[in-house]
Short mmCIF file of C-alpha atoms and ligand atoms in Angstrom, two decimals:
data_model
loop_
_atom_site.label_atom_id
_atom_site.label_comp_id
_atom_site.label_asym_id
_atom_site.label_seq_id
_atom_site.Cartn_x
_atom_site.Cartn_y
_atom_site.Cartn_z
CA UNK R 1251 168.29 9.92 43.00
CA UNK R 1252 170.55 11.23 46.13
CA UNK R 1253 170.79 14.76 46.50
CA UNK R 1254 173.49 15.83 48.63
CA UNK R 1255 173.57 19.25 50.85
CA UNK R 1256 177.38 20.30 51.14
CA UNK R 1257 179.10 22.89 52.76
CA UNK R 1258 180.79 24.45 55.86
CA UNK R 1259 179.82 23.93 59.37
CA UNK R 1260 177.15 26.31 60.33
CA UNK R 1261 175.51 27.12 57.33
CA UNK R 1262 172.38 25.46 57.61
CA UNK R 1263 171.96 22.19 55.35
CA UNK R 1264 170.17 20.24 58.59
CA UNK R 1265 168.09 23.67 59.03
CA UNK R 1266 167.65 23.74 54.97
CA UNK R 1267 166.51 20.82 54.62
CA UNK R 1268 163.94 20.48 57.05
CA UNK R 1269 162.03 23.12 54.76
CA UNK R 1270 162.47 21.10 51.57
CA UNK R 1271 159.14 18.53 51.48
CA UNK R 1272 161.16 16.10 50.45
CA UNK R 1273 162.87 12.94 52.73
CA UNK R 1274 166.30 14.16 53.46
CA UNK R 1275 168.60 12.41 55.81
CA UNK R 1276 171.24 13.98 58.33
CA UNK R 1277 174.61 12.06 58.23
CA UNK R 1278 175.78 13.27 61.45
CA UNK R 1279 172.42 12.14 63.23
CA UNK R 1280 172.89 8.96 61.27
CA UNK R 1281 176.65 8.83 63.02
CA UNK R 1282 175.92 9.58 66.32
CA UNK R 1283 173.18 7.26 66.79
CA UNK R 1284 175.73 4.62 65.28
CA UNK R 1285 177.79 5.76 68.38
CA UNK R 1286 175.79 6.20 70.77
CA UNK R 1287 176.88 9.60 71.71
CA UNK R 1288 177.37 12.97 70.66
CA UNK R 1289 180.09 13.81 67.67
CA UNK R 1290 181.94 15.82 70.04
CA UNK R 1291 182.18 13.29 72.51
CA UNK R 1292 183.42 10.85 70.23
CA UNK R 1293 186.19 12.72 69.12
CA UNK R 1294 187.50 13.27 72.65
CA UNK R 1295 187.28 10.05 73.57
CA UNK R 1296 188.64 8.07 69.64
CA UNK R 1297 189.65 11.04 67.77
CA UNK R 1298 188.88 12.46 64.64
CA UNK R 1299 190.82 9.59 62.53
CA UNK R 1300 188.06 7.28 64.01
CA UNK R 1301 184.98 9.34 63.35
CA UNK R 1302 186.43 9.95 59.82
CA UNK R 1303 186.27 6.22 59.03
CA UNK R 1304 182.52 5.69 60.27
CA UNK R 1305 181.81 8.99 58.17
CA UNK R 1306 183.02 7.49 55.30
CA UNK R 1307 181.18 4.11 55.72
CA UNK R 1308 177.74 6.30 56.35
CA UNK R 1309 178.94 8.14 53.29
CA UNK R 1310 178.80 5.57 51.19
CA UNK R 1311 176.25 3.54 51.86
CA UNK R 1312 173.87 6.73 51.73
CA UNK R 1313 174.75 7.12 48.03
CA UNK R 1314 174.47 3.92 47.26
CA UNK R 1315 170.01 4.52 47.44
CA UNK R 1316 168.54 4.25 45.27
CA UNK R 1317 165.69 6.29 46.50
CA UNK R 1318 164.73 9.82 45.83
CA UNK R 1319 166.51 11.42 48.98
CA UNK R 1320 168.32 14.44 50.46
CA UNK R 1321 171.45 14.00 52.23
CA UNK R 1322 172.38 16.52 54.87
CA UNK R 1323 176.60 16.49 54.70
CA UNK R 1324 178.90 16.62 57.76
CA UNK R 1325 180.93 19.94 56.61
CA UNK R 1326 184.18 17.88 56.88
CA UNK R 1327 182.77 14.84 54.35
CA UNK R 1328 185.19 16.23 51.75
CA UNK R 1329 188.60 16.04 52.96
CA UNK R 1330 188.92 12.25 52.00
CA UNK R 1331 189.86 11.19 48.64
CA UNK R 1332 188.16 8.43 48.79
CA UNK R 1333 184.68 10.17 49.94
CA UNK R 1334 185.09 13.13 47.06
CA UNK R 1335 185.39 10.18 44.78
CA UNK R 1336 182.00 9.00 45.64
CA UNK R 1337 180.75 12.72 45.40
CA UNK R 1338 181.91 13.08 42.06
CA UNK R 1339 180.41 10.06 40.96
CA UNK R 1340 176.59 11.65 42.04
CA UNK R 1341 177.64 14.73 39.65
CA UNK R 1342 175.00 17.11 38.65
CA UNK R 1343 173.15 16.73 42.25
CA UNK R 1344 175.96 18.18 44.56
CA UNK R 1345 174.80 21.58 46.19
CA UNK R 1346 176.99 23.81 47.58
CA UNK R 1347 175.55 25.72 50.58
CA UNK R 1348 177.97 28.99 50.45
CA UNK R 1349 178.41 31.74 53.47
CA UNK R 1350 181.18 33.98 54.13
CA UNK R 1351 183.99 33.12 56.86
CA UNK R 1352 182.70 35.86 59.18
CA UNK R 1353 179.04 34.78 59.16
CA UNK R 1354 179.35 30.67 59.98
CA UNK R 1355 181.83 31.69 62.58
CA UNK R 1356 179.56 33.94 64.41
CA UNK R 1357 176.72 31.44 63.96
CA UNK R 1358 178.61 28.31 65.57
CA UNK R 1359 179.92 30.51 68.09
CA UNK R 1360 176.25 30.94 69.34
CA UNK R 1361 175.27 27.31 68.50
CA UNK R 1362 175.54 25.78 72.16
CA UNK R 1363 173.14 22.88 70.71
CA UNK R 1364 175.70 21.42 68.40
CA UNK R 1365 179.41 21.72 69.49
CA UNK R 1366 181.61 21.55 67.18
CA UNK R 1367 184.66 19.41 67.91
CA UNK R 1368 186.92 21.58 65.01
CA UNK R 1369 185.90 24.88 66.35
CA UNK R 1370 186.12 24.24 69.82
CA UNK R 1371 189.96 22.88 69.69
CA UNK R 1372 191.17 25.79 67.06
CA UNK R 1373 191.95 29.14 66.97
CA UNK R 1374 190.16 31.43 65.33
CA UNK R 1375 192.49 31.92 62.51
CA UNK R 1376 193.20 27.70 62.35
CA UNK R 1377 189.78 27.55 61.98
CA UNK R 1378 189.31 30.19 59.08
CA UNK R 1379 192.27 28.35 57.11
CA UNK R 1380 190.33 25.03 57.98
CA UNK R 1381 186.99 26.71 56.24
CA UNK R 1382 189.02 28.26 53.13
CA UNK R 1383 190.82 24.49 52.04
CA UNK R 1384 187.27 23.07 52.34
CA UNK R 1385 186.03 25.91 49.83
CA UNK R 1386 187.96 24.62 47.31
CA UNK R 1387 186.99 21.28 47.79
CA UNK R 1388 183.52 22.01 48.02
CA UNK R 1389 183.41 24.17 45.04
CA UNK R 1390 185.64 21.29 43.10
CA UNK R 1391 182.61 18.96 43.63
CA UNK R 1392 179.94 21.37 43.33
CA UNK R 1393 177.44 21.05 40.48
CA UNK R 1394 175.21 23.58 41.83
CA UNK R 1395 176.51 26.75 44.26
CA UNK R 1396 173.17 28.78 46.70
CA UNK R 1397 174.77 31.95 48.46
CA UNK R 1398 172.82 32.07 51.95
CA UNK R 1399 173.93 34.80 53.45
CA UNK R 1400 170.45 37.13 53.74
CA UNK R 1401 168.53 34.32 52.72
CA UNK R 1402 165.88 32.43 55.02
CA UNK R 1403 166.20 28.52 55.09
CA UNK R 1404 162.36 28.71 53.39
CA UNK R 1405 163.84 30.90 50.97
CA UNK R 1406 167.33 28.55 50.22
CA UNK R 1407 164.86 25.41 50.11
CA UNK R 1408 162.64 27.17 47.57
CA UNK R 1409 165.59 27.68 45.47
CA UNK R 1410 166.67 23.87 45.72
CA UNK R 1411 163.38 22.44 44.73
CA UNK R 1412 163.42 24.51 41.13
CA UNK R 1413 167.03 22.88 40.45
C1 S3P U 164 182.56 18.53 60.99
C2 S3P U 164 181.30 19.04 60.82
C3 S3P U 164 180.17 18.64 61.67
C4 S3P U 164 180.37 17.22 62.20
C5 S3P U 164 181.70 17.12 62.87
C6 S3P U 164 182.86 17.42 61.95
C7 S3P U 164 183.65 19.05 60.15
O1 S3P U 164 178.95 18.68 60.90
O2 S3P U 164 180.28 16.27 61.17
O3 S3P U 164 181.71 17.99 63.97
O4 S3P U 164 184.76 18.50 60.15
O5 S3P U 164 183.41 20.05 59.44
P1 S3P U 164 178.20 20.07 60.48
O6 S3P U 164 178.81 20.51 59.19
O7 S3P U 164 176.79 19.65 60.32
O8 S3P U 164 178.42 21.02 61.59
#
């Protein structure tokens, strides 16, 4: 059974679900060693149409296992139809990692280790319109919704493993 981590940039489903005990793997590691270089290069250099396909192929053949796994979500895995299709087909094992605005924003800001190709070419309020479409999405796919804000990742992974 595929579990998948959802959710905004920033709010910890790589961090998350290093603490779970369980095999989980990262889509966006999984991408970037398909292209040979970081996910912020490779927009700059194809674009984001181009990263969204290879996404989408990672995507699916992830929940086609049939092996008891964790999948660690790119935050932008739901804007394609065709990609939320596949997520509602693995219903009852979506989770929805959940912060406010204010808190991912701060928390990519600081992230120098994982830039953030989105962030880094939008304003501030772009970006905050970005994060409140996905919401919806997310929580239109969501069989399962963990607010993290005050929360440790040890504490969030705790709560996973009793769902
Ligand atoms: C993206 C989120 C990133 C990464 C890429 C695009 C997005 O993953 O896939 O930069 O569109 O939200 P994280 O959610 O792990 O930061």
């Amino acid at each position: 059974m595929v579990k998948v981590l959802l959710g905004f940039m920033g709010v910890g489903k790589t961090t998350i679900a290093g603490y779970l005990g369980a095999p989980f793997l990262d889509m966006d590691r999984m991408i970037e060693d398909r292209l040979g270089m970081p996910i912020v290069d490779y927009f700059a250099s194809h674009g984001e149409a181009a990263f969204r396909e290879i996404e989408s192929d990672v995507l699916a053949e992830l929940l086609a296992s049939e092996e008891d796994v964790f999948i660690s979500t790119g935050g932008g895995v739901v804007i394609r139809d065709e990609n939320r299709q596949l997520l509602r087909q693995n219903r009852r094992n979506n989770i929805l990692l959940k912060a406010s605005f204010e808190t991912l924003y701060d928390r990519i800001k600081k992230d120098k280790a994982s830039e953030r190709p989105l962030f880094l070419n939008n304003s501030k309020e772009a970006f905050r319109e970005i994060f409140e479409r996905r919401m919806a999405l997310y929580e239109d796919l969501a069989d399962i919704i963990i607010f993290v804000d005050n929360r440790t990742p040890e504490e969030i992974a705790r709560i996973i493993k009793c769902v």
